[in-house]
PDB file of C-alpha atoms in Angstrom:
ATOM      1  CA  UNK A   1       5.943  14.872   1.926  1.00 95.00           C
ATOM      2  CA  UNK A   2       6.251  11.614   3.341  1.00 95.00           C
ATOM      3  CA  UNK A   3       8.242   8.651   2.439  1.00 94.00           C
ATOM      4  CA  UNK A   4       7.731   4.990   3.510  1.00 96.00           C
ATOM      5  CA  UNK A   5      10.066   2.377   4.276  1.00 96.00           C
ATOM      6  CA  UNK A   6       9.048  -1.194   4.175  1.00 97.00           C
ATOM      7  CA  UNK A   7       9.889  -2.258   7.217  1.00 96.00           C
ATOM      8  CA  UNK A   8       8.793  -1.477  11.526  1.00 95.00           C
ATOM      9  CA  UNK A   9      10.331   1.105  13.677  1.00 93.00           C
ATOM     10  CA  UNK A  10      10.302  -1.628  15.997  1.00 91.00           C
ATOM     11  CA  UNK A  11       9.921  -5.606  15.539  1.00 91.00           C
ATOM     12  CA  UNK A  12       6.838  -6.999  16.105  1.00 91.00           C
ATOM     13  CA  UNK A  13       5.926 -11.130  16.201  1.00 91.00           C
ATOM     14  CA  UNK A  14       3.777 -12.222  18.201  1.00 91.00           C
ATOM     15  CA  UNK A  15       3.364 -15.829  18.337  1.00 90.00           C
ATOM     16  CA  UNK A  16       0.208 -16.438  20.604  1.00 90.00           C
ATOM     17  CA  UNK A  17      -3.034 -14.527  19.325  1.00 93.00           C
ATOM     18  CA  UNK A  18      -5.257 -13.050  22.024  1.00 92.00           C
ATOM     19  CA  UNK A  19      -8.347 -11.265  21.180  1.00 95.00           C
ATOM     20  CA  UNK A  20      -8.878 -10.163  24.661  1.00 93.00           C
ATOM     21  CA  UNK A  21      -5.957  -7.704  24.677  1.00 91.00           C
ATOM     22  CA  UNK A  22      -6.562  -7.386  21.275  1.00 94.00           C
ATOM     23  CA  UNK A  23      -9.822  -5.379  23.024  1.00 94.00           C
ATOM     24  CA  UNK A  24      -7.298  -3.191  25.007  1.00 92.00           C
ATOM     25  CA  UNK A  25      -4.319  -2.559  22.631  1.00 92.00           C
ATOM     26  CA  UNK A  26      -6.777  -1.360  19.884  1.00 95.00           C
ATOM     27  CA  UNK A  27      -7.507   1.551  21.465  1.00 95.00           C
ATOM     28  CA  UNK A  28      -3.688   2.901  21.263  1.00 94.00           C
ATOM     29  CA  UNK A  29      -4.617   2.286  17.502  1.00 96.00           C
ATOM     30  CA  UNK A  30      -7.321   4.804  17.417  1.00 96.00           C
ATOM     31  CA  UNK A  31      -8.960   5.620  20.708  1.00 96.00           C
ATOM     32  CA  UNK A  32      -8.227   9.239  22.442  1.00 96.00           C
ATOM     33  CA  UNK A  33      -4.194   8.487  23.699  1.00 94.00           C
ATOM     34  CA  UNK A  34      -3.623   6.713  20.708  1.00 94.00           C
ATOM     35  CA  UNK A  35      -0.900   7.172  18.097  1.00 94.00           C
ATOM     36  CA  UNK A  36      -3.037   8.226  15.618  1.00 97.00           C
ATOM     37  CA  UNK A  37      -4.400  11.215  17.363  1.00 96.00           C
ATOM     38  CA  UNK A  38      -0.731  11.655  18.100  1.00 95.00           C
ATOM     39  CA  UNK A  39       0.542  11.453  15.054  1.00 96.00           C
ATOM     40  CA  UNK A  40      -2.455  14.088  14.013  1.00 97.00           C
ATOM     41  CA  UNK A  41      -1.668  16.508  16.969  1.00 96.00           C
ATOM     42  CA  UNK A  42       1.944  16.872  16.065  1.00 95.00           C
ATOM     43  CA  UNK A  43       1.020  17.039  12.563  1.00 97.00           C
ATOM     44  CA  UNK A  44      -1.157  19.626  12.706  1.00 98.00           C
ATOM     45  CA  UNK A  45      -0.013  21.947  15.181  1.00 95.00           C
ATOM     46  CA  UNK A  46       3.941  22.330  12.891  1.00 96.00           C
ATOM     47  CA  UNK A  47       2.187  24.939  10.797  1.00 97.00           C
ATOM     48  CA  UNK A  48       1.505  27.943  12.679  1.00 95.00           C
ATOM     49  CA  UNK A  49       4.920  27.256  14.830  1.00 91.00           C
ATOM     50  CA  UNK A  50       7.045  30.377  14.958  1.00 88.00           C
ATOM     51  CA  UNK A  51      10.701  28.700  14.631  1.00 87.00           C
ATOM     52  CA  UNK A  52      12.545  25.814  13.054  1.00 90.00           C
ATOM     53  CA  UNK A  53      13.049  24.220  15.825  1.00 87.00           C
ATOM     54  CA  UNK A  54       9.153  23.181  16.213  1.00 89.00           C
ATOM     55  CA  UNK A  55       8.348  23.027  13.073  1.00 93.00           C
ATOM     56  CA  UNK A  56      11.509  20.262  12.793  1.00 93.00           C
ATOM     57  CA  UNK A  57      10.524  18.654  15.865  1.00 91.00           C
ATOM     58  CA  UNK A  58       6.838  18.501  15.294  1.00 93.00           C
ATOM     59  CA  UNK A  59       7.426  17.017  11.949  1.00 96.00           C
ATOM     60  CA  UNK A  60       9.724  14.417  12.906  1.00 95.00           C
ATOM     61  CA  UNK A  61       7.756  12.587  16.173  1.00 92.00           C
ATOM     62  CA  UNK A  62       4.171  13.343  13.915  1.00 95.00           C
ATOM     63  CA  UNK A  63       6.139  11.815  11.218  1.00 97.00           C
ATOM     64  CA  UNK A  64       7.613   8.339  13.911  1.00 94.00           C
ATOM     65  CA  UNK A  65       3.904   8.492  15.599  1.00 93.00           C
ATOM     66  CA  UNK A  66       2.548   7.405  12.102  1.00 97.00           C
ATOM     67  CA  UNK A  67       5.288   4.500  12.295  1.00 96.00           C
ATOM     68  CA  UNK A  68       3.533   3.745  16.152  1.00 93.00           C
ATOM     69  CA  UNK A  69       0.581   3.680  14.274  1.00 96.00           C
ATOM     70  CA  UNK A  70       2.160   0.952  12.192  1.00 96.00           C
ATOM     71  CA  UNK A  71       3.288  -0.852  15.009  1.00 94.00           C
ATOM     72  CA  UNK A  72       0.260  -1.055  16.741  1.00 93.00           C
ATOM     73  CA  UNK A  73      -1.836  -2.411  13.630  1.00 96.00           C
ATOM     74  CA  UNK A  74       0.475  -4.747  13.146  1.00 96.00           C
ATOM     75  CA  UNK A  75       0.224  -6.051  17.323  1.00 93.00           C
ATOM     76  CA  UNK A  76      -3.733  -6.176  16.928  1.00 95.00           C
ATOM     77  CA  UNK A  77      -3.358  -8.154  13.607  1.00 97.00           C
ATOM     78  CA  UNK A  78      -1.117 -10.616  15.162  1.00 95.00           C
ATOM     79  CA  UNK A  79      -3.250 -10.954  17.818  1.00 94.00           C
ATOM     80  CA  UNK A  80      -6.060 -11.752  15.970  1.00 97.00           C
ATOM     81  CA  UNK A  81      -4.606 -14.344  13.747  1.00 96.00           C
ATOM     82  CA  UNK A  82      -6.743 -18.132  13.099  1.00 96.00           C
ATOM     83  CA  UNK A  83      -9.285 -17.465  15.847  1.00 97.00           C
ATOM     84  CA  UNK A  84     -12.162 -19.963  15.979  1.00 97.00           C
ATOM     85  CA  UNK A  85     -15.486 -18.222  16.659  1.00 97.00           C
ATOM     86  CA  UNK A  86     -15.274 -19.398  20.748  1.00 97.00           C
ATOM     87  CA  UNK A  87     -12.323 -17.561  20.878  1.00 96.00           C
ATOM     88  CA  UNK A  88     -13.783 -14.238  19.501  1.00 97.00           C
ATOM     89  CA  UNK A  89     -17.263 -15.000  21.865  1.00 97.00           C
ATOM     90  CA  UNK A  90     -15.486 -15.742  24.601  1.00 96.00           C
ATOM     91  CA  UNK A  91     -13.080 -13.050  24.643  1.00 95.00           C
ATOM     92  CA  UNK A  92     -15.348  -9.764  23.809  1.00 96.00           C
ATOM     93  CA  UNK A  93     -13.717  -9.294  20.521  1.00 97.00           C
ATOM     94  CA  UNK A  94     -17.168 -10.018  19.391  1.00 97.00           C
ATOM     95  CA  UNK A  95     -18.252  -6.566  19.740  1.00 96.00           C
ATOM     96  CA  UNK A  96     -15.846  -5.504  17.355  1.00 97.00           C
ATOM     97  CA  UNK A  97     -15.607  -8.754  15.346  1.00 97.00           C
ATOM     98  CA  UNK A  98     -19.263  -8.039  14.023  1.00 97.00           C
ATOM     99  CA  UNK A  99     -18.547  -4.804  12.823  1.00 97.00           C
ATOM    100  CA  UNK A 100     -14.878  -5.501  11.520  1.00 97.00           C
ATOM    101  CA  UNK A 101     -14.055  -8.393  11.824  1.00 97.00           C
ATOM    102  CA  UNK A 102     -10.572  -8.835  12.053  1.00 96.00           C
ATOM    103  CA  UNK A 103     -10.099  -5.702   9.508  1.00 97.00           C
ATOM    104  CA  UNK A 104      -8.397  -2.915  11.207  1.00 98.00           C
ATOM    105  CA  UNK A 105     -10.488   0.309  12.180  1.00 98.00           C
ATOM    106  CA  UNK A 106      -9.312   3.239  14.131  1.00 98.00           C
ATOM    107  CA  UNK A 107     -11.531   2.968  17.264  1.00 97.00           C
ATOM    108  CA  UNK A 108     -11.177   3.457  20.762  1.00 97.00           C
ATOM    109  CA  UNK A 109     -11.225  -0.009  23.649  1.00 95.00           C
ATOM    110  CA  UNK A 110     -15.020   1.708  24.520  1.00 95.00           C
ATOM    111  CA  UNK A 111     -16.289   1.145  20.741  1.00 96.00           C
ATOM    112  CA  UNK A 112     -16.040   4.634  20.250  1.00 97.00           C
ATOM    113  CA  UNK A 113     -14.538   5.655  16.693  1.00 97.00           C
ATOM    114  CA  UNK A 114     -11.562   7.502  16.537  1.00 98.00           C
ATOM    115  CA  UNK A 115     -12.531  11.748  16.560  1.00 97.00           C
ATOM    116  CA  UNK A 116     -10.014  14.541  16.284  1.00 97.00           C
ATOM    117  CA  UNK A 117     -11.990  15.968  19.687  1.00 96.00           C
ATOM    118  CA  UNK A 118      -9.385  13.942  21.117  1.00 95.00           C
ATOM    119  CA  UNK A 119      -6.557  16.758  20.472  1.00 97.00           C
ATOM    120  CA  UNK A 120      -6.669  20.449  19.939  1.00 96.00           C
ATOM    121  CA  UNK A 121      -4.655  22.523  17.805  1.00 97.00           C
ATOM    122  CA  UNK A 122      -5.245  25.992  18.185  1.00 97.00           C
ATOM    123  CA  UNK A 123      -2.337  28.040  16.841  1.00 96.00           C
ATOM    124  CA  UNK A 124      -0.757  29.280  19.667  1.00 91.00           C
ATOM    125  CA  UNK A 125       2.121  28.379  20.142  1.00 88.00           C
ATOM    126  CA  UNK A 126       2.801  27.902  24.233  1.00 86.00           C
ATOM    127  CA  UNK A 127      -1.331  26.728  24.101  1.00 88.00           C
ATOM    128  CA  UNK A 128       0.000  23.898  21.640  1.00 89.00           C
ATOM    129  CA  UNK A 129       2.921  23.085  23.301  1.00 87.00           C
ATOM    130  CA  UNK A 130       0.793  22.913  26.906  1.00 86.00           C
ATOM    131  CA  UNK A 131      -1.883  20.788  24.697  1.00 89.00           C
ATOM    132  CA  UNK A 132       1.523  18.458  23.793  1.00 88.00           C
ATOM    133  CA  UNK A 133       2.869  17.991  27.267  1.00 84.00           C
ATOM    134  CA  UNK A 134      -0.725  16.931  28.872  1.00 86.00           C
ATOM    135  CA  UNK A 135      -1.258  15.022  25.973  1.00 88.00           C
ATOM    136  CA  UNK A 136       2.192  13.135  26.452  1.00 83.00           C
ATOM    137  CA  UNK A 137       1.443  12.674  30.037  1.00 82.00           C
ATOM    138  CA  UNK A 138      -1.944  11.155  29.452  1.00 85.00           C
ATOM    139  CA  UNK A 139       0.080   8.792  26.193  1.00 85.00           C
ATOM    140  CA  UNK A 140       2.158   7.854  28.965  1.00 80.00           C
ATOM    141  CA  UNK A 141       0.192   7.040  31.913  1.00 82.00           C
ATOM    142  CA  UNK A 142      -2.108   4.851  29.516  1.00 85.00           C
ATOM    143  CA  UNK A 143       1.533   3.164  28.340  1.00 81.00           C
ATOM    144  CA  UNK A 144       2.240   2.420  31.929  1.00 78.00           C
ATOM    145  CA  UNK A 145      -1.004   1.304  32.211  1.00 81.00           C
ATOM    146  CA  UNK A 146      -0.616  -1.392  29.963  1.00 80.00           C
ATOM    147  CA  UNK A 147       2.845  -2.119  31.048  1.00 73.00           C
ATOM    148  CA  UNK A 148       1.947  -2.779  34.611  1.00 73.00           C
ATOM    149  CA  UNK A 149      -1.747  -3.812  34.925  1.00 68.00           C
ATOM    150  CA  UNK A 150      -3.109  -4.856  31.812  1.00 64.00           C
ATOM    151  CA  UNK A 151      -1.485  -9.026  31.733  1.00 49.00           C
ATOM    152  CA  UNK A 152       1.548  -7.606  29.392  1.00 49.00           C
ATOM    153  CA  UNK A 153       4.295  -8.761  32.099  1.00 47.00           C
ATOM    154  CA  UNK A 154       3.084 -11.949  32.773  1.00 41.00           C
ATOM    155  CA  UNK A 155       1.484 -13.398  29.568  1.00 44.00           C
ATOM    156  CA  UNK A 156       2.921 -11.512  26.414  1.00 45.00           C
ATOM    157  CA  UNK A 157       6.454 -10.522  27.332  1.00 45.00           C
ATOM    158  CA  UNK A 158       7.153  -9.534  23.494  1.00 47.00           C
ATOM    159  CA  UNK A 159       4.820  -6.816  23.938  1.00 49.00           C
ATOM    160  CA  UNK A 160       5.839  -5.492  26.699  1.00 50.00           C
ATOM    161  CA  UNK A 161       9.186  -4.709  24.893  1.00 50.00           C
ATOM    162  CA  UNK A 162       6.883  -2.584  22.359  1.00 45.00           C
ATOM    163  CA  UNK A 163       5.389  -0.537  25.875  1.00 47.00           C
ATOM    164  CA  UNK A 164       9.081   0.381  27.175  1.00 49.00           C
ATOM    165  CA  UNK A 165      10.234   1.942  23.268  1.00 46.00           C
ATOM    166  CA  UNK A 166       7.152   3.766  23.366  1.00 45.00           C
ATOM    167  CA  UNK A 167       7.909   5.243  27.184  1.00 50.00           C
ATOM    168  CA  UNK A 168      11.204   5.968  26.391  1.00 49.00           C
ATOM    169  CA  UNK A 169      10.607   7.310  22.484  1.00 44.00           C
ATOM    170  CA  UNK A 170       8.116   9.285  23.927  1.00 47.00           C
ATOM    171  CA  UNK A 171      10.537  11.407  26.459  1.00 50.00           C
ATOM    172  CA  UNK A 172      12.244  13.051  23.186  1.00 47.00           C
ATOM    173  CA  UNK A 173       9.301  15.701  23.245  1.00 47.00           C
ATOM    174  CA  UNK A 174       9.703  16.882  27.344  1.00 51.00           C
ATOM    175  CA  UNK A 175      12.671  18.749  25.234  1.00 50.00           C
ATOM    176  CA  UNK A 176      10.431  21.553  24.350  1.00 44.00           C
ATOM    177  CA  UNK A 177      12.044  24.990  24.264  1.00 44.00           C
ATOM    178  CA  UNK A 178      10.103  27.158  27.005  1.00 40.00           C
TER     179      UNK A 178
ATOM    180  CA  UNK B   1      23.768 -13.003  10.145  1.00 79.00           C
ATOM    181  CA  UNK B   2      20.318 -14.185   8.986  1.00 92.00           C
ATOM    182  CA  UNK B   3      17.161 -11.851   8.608  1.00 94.00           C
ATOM    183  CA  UNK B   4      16.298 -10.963  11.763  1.00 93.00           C
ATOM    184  CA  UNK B   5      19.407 -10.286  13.491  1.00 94.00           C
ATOM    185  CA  UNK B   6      20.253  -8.016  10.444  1.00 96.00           C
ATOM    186  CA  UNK B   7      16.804  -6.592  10.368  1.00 95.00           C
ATOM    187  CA  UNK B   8      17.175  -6.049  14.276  1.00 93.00           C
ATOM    188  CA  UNK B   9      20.615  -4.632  14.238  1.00 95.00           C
ATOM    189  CA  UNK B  10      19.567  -2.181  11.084  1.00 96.00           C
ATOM    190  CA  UNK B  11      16.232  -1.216  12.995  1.00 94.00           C
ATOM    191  CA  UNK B  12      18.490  -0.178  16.144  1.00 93.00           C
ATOM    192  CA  UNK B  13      20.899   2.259  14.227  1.00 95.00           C
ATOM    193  CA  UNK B  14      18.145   4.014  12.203  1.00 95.00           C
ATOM    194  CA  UNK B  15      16.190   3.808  15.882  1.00 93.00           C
ATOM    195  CA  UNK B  16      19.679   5.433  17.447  1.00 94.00           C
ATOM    196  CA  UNK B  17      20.064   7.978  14.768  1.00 95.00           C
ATOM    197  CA  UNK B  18      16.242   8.857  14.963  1.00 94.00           C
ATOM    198  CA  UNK B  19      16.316   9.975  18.536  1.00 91.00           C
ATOM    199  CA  UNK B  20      19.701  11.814  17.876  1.00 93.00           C
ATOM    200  CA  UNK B  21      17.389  13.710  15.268  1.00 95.00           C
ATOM    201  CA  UNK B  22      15.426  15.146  17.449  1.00 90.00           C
ATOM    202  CA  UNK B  23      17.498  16.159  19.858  1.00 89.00           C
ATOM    203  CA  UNK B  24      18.914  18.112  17.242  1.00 93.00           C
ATOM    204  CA  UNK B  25      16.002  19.546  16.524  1.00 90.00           C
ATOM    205  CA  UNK B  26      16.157  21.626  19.484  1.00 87.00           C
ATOM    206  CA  UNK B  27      20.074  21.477  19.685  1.00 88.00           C
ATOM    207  CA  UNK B  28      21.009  22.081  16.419  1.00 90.00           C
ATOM    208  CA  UNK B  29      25.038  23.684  16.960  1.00 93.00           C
ATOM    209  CA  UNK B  30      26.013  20.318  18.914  1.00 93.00           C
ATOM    210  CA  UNK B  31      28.752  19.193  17.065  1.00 97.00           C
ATOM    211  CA  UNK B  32      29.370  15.988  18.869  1.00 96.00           C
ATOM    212  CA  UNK B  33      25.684  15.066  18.338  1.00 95.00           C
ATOM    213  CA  UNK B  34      25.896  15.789  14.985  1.00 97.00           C
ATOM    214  CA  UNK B  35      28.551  13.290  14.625  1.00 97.00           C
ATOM    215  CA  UNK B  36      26.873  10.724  16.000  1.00 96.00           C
ATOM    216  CA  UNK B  37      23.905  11.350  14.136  1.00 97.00           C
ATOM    217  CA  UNK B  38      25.937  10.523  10.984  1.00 98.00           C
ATOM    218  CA  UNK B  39      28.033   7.751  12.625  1.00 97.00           C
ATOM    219  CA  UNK B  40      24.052   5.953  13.437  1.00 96.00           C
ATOM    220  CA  UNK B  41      23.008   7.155  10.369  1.00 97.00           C
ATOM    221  CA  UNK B  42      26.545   5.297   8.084  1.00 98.00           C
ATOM    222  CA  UNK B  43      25.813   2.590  10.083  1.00 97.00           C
ATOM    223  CA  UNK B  44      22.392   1.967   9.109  1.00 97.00           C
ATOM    224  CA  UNK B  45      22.803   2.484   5.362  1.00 97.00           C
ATOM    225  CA  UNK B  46      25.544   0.273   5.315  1.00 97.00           C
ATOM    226  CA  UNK B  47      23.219  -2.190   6.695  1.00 97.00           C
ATOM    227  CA  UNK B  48      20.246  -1.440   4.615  1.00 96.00           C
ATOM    228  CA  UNK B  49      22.099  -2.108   1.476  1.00 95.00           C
ATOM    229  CA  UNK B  50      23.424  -5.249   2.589  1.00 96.00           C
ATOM    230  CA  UNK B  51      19.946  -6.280   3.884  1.00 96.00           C
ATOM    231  CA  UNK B  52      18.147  -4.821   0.973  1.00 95.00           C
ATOM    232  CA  UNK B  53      20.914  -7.067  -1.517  1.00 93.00           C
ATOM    233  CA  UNK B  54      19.944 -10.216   0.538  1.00 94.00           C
ATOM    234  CA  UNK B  55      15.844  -9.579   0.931  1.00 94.00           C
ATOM    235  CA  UNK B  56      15.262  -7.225  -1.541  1.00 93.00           C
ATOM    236  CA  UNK B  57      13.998  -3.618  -1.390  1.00 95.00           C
ATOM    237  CA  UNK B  58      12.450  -1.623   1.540  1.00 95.00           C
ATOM    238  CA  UNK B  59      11.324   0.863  -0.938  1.00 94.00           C
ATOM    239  CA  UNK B  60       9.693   1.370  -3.571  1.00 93.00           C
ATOM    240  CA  UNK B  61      12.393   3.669  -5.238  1.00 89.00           C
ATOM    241  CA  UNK B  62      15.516   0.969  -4.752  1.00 88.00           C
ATOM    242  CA  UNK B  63      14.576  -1.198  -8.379  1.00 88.00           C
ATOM    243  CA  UNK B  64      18.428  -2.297  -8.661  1.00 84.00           C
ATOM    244  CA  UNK B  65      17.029  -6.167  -8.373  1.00 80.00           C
ATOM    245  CA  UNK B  66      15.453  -4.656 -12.258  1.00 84.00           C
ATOM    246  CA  UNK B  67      11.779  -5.797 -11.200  1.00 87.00           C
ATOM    247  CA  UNK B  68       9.570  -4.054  -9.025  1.00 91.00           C
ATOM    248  CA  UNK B  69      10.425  -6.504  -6.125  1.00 92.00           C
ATOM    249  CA  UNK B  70       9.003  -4.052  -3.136  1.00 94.00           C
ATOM    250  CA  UNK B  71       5.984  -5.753  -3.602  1.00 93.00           C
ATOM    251  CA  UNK B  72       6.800  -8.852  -2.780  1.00 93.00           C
ATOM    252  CA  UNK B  73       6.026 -10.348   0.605  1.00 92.00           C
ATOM    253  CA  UNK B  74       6.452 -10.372   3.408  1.00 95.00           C
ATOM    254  CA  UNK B  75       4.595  -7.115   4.362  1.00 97.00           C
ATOM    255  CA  UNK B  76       6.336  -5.077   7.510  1.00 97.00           C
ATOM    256  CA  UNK B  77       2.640  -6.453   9.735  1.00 97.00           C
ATOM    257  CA  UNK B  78       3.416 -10.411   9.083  1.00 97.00           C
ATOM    258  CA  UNK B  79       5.106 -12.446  11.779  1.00 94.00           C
ATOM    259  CA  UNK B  80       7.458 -13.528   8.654  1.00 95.00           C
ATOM    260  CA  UNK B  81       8.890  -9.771   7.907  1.00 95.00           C
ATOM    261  CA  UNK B  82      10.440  -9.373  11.915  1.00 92.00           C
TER     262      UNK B  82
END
């Protein structure tokens, strides 16, 4: 079962809202590489695996990819604090603004709403770890992504922190068991 | 220490002994990184309890402040909570 704590994995206050990489960031929220589907993968695929070790290790990064999941909500929200209906024109967040407004909503950057076609869990268990590993590689190309070309560095450097934990949290599952 | 820097250094030893937990997930005879899984793991509660006597609970199961305080703001996704 799961058990909350009140409080982030990792620290997030952001002091300058910006709903135009508010646009971007959602879609680690719920789009295809995001920590939902993550969270969801690992999740899933810890039943039908064959020894404690995966069934620990799935449990434990589904159970921190929910706490991502947390994270992220919580950088969109901040980022979409007080903004004045220019702002949300002029930035695109419009598109999501009108069907959301600044409620959260699992949803990819391309409008697309979050769909479990985005992982695949199909009982086997070297097909489910190879599903993992490409999975992880796509999580972290998209990370870098955002780390290196998507204005982190230059305008928000509080988020960028949030990019690295992920990176590095995120090499804990290349320790598969082959 | 005030709330963030005892929110920040609590966060890091529950972060430290997190990633020790899965390593011993798939290493689960290493002694040594056994002990430092508990060594991250004293240190956080240690630091949770003081935290949670200064700001109140981070669960909804600690009720030693005799009111259900976990409710009380701020929430984990406010600027005001990190």
């Amino acid at each position: 079962m799961f058990h909350y704590e009140k409080k982030l994995q990792y620290p997030v206050n952001i002091a300058n809202p910006n709903p135009k990489l508010a646009k971007a960031i959602i879609t680690q929220y719920g789009g295809p590489d995001g920590e939902l589907g993550a969270s969801l993968r690992y999740l899933s695929q810890r039943y039908t695996m064959p020894i404690p070790e995966l069934k620990g290790l799935l449990t434990d990064i589904g159970t921190e990819e929910l706490g991502h999941f947390e994270i992220i909500g919580t950088i969109v929200y901040q980022l979409t604090r007080n903004l004045s209906m220019q702002e949300i024109k002029e930035s695109g967040f419009d598109t999501y603004f009108v069907d959301h407004t600044t409620g959260m909503y699992t949803i990819a950057a391309s409008g697309a709403p979050y769909s479990a076609w985005s992982y695949a869990s199909k009982g086997d268990t070297i097909t489910d770890l190879n599903e993992d590993l490409a999975a992880d590689a796509a999580i972290a190309q998209e990370q870098h992504l955002f780390k290196n070309s998507i204005g982190f560095q230059s305008e928000h450097p509080s988020c960028r922190e949030y990019v690295y934990q992920w990176i590095y949290g995120l090499s804990a599952i290349r320790q598969y068991p082959y | 220490m005030d709330r963030r820097q005892l929110l920040w250094q609590m966060t890091a030893e529950q972060f430290a002994a997190f990633d020790t937990q899965l390593y011993l997930d798939t290493h689960s005879h290493d002694q040594r990184a056994l002990q430092m899984f508990n060594n991250y793991r004293n240190a956080y509660a240690k630091l949770r309890t003081e935290f949670e006597s200064m700001f109140g609970p981070i669960s909804s199961d600690n009720t030693a402040g005799g009111s259900w305080e976990w409710l009380n703001d701020p929430w984990p996704w406010e600027r005001e909570a990190n």
